[in-house]
Amino acid sequence: LITFAMPPVWIFKPTLANYIELIQKNNLLKYFSNSLIIVSVSTILAVALGSLAAFAFSRLKIKRKQDDLYWLLSTRMVPPVVTMIPLFILIKNIGWYDSHLIMILIYTSFSLPFAIWVMLSFFNDIPLEIEESAMIDGCSKIGSFWRIILPLSKSGMISTALFLFIVSWNEFLVA
């Protein structure tokens, strides 16, 4: 080994052979693809559901809206380690242990409050008059959401998705 050579070797030829051997012998690509699938699907779900919920909180008249939003925020304040044992028992009892689906559901549910709060601020910044003018032109509430609001909030969705992807990728407790 060059690292432990005596006298020290200062000039050597770098090689990627050890990395290639590590990836091939330990099936690292399978683990990487599993993580990529779980994190990508949960991020897409969280941003999609969070955008719909944030639009509803932003534009619709909902009773006790502030209470619901504070409840969502309070779910982010609970340390995830507190929920792990009950969650593990529940998952084991329903037979979903060690599956992609349960990981996607858990990551989505942990990411959803953040996605709602961030997207809510983006939707609140879009003037209501733009949506009203779309409705005058014949759009419904959902039509104005798809044709007007979502394209205007694309940067917010991308930044939320990037943040959620990184947070989910770096989460090791649930995995």
PDB file of N, CA and C in Angstrom, residues 127-139 144 148:
ATOM      1  N   PRO A 127     -50.868  37.883  -6.407  1.00  0.00           N
ATOM      2  CA  PRO A 127     -52.061  38.727  -6.234  1.00  0.00           C
ATOM      3  C   PRO A 127     -53.341  37.984  -6.590  1.00  0.00           C
ATOM      4  N   LEU A 128     -54.358  38.204  -5.798  1.00  0.00           N
ATOM      5  CA  LEU A 128     -55.658  37.581  -6.007  1.00  0.00           C
ATOM      6  C   LEU A 128     -56.309  38.055  -7.306  1.00  0.00           C
ATOM      7  N   GLU A 129     -55.940  39.256  -7.749  1.00  0.00           N
ATOM      8  CA  GLU A 129     -56.536  39.821  -8.960  1.00  0.00           C
ATOM      9  C   GLU A 129     -56.211  38.995 -10.207  1.00  0.00           C
ATOM     10  N   ILE A 130     -55.018  38.373 -10.230  1.00  0.00           N
ATOM     11  CA  ILE A 130     -54.647  37.536 -11.374  1.00  0.00           C
ATOM     12  C   ILE A 130     -55.597  36.345 -11.466  1.00  0.00           C
ATOM     13  N   GLU A 131     -55.869  35.752 -10.330  1.00  0.00           N
ATOM     14  CA  GLU A 131     -56.786  34.615 -10.306  1.00  0.00           C
ATOM     15  C   GLU A 131     -58.212  35.048 -10.649  1.00  0.00           C
ATOM     16  N   GLU A 132     -58.608  36.199 -10.163  1.00  0.00           N
ATOM     17  CA  GLU A 132     -59.950  36.703 -10.472  1.00  0.00           C
ATOM     18  C   GLU A 132     -60.102  36.992 -11.963  1.00  0.00           C
ATOM     19  N   SER A 133     -59.050  37.521 -12.593  1.00  0.00           N
ATOM     20  CA  SER A 133     -59.136  37.784 -14.029  1.00  0.00           C
ATOM     21  C   SER A 133     -59.207  36.479 -14.818  1.00  0.00           C
ATOM     22  N   ALA A 134     -58.572  35.429 -14.342  1.00  0.00           N
ATOM     23  CA  ALA A 134     -58.680  34.125 -14.996  1.00  0.00           C
ATOM     24  C   ALA A 134     -60.107  33.586 -14.871  1.00  0.00           C
ATOM     25  N   MET A 135     -60.735  33.837 -13.732  1.00  0.00           N
ATOM     26  CA  MET A 135     -62.113  33.379 -13.540  1.00  0.00           C
ATOM     27  C   MET A 135     -63.082  34.164 -14.421  1.00  0.00           C
ATOM     28  N   ILE A 136     -62.788  35.433 -14.662  1.00  0.00           N
ATOM     29  CA  ILE A 136     -63.620  36.222 -15.575  1.00  0.00           C
ATOM     30  C   ILE A 136     -63.512  35.663 -16.987  1.00  0.00           C
ATOM     31  N   ASP A 137     -62.331  35.158 -17.342  1.00  0.00           N
ATOM     32  CA  ASP A 137     -62.118  34.576 -18.660  1.00  0.00           C
ATOM     33  C   ASP A 137     -62.680  33.156 -18.780  1.00  0.00           C
ATOM     34  N   GLY A 138     -63.248  32.628 -17.701  1.00  0.00           N
ATOM     35  CA  GLY A 138     -63.923  31.336 -17.780  1.00  0.00           C
ATOM     36  C   GLY A 138     -63.261  30.204 -17.034  1.00  0.00           C
ATOM     37  N   CYS A 139     -62.185  30.460 -16.320  1.00  0.00           N
ATOM     38  CA  CYS A 139     -61.530  29.395 -15.547  1.00  0.00           C
ATOM     39  C   CYS A 139     -62.293  29.144 -14.250  1.00  0.00           C
ATOM     40  N   SER A 144     -57.858  27.865 -12.639  1.00  0.00           N
ATOM     41  CA  SER A 144     -56.923  28.970 -12.388  1.00  0.00           C
ATOM     42  C   SER A 144     -55.707  28.499 -11.589  1.00  0.00           C
ATOM     43  N   ILE A 148     -52.720  29.238 -13.927  1.00  0.00           N
ATOM     44  CA  ILE A 148     -52.163  30.531 -13.519  1.00  0.00           C
ATOM     45  C   ILE A 148     -51.239  30.391 -12.300  1.00  0.00           C
TER      46      ILE A 148
END
